[in-house]
Amino acid sequence: MWLDTHCHLDAPEFLSDIESIVERAKHAGVAGILLPAVRAQDFEAVQEITHRFKYEIPYLVYTLGIHPLYTDRASESDLKTLETAVVSAKNDPHFVGIGEIGL
């Protein structure tokens, strides 16, 4: 069993082929993938991908955060979006923490 602890399946270069990528990961024995969000704009995408493929990859989980590379462009509304998203996701079994925040 393999676990990918840091995979940005929500990156634009993967979205057009995401079904194939997930299928190949599954056949390679990948049982878990962590999708870390790096910007507020990514929150919905990592949640959608996680729920869309939860039966293909048993331990497909996500985190929500704003990476330090994007904090200089993050607004107060982005921080409020993060707070709201975390509160909304707290009972989602696929939500496992805060990240990616650069620690």
Coordinates of C-alpha atoms in Angstrom, one line a residue:
M1 CA 0.0 0.0 0.0
W2 CA 1.3 3.4 -1.0
L3 CA 0.3 6.8 0.5
D4 CA 1.0 10.1 -1.3
T5 CA 1.2 12.7 1.4
H6 CA 1.4 15.7 -0.9
C7 CA -0.4 15.7 -4.2
H8 CA -1.9 18.7 -6.0
L9 CA -4.4 16.9 -8.2
D10 CA -6.3 20.2 -8.4
A11 CA -3.4 21.7 -10.5
P12 CA -4.6 22.8 -13.9
E13 CA -2.2 20.5 -15.7
F14 CA -3.8 17.5 -14.1
L15 CA -7.5 18.4 -14.4
S16 CA -8.0 17.4 -18.1
D17 CA -6.7 13.9 -17.3
I18 CA -7.6 13.4 -13.7
E19 CA -9.7 10.3 -14.2
S20 CA -6.7 8.5 -15.8
I21 CA -4.3 9.8 -13.1
V22 CA -6.5 8.5 -10.3
E23 CA -7.0 5.2 -12.1
R24 CA -3.3 4.7 -12.6
A25 CA -2.6 5.6 -9.0
K26 CA -5.2 3.0 -7.9
H27 CA -3.7 0.3 -10.1
A28 CA -0.2 1.1 -8.8
G29 CA -1.4 0.4 -5.2
V30 CA -1.9 3.9 -4.0
A31 CA -4.4 3.7 -1.2
G32 CA -4.2 7.2 0.1
I33 CA -3.6 10.7 -1.2
L34 CA -3.5 14.0 0.7
L35 CA -4.6 17.0 -1.4
P36 CA -3.4 20.2 0.3
A37 CA -5.1 23.5 -0.8
V38 CA -2.7 26.4 -1.2
R39 CA -5.1 29.3 -1.9
A40 CA -8.6 30.1 -1.0
Q41 CA -9.6 29.6 -4.7
D42 CA -8.5 26.0 -4.3
F43 CA -10.7 25.0 -1.4
E44 CA -13.7 23.9 -3.5
A45 CA -11.6 22.0 -6.0
V46 CA -9.8 19.8 -3.4
Q47 CA -13.1 19.1 -1.7
E48 CA -14.8 18.2 -5.0
I49 CA -11.9 16.0 -6.2
T50 CA -11.8 14.2 -2.8
H51 CA -15.5 13.4 -2.8
R52 CA -15.6 12.6 -6.5
F53 CA -12.9 9.9 -6.2
K54 CA -13.4 8.7 -2.6
Y55 CA -14.3 5.2 -3.8
E56 CA -11.3 4.8 -6.1
I57 CA -8.8 5.8 -3.5
P58 CA -9.9 4.7 0.0
Y59 CA -7.9 7.3 2.0
L60 CA -8.3 10.3 -0.2
V61 CA -8.3 13.3 2.1
Y62 CA -7.7 17.1 1.9
T63 CA -6.5 20.0 4.0
L64 CA -7.3 23.7 3.7
G65 CA -4.8 26.5 4.0
I66 CA -2.9 29.4 2.4
H67 CA 0.7 28.7 1.5
P68 CA 3.3 31.3 2.3
L69 CA 3.9 31.9 -1.4
Y70 CA 0.4 33.3 -1.6
T71 CA 0.0 35.1 1.7
D72 CA 1.3 38.4 0.2
R73 CA -1.7 38.2 -2.2
A74 CA -4.2 36.9 0.3
S75 CA -6.8 39.3 1.5
E76 CA -8.8 39.5 4.7
S77 CA -11.7 37.9 2.8
D78 CA -9.4 35.0 1.9
L79 CA -8.7 34.5 5.7
K80 CA -12.4 34.7 6.4
T81 CA -13.0 32.2 3.6
L82 CA -10.5 29.8 5.2
E83 CA -12.1 30.2 8.6
T84 CA -15.6 29.5 7.1
A85 CA -14.4 26.6 5.0
V86 CA -12.7 24.9 8.0
V87 CA -15.8 25.3 10.2
S88 CA -17.9 23.9 7.4
A89 CA -15.6 21.0 6.8
K90 CA -15.0 20.0 10.4
N91 CA -17.5 17.1 10.2
D92 CA -16.3 15.9 6.8
P93 CA -14.4 12.7 7.3
H94 CA -12.2 13.6 4.3
F95 CA -11.0 16.9 5.9
V96 CA -7.9 16.1 8.0
G97 CA -6.4 19.5 8.9
I98 CA -5.0 22.9 8.1
G99 CA -2.5 23.2 5.3
E100 CA -0.7 23.9 3.2
I101 CA 0.7 26.7 5.3
G102 CA 4.5 26.2 4.9
L103 CA 5.4 24.7 8.3

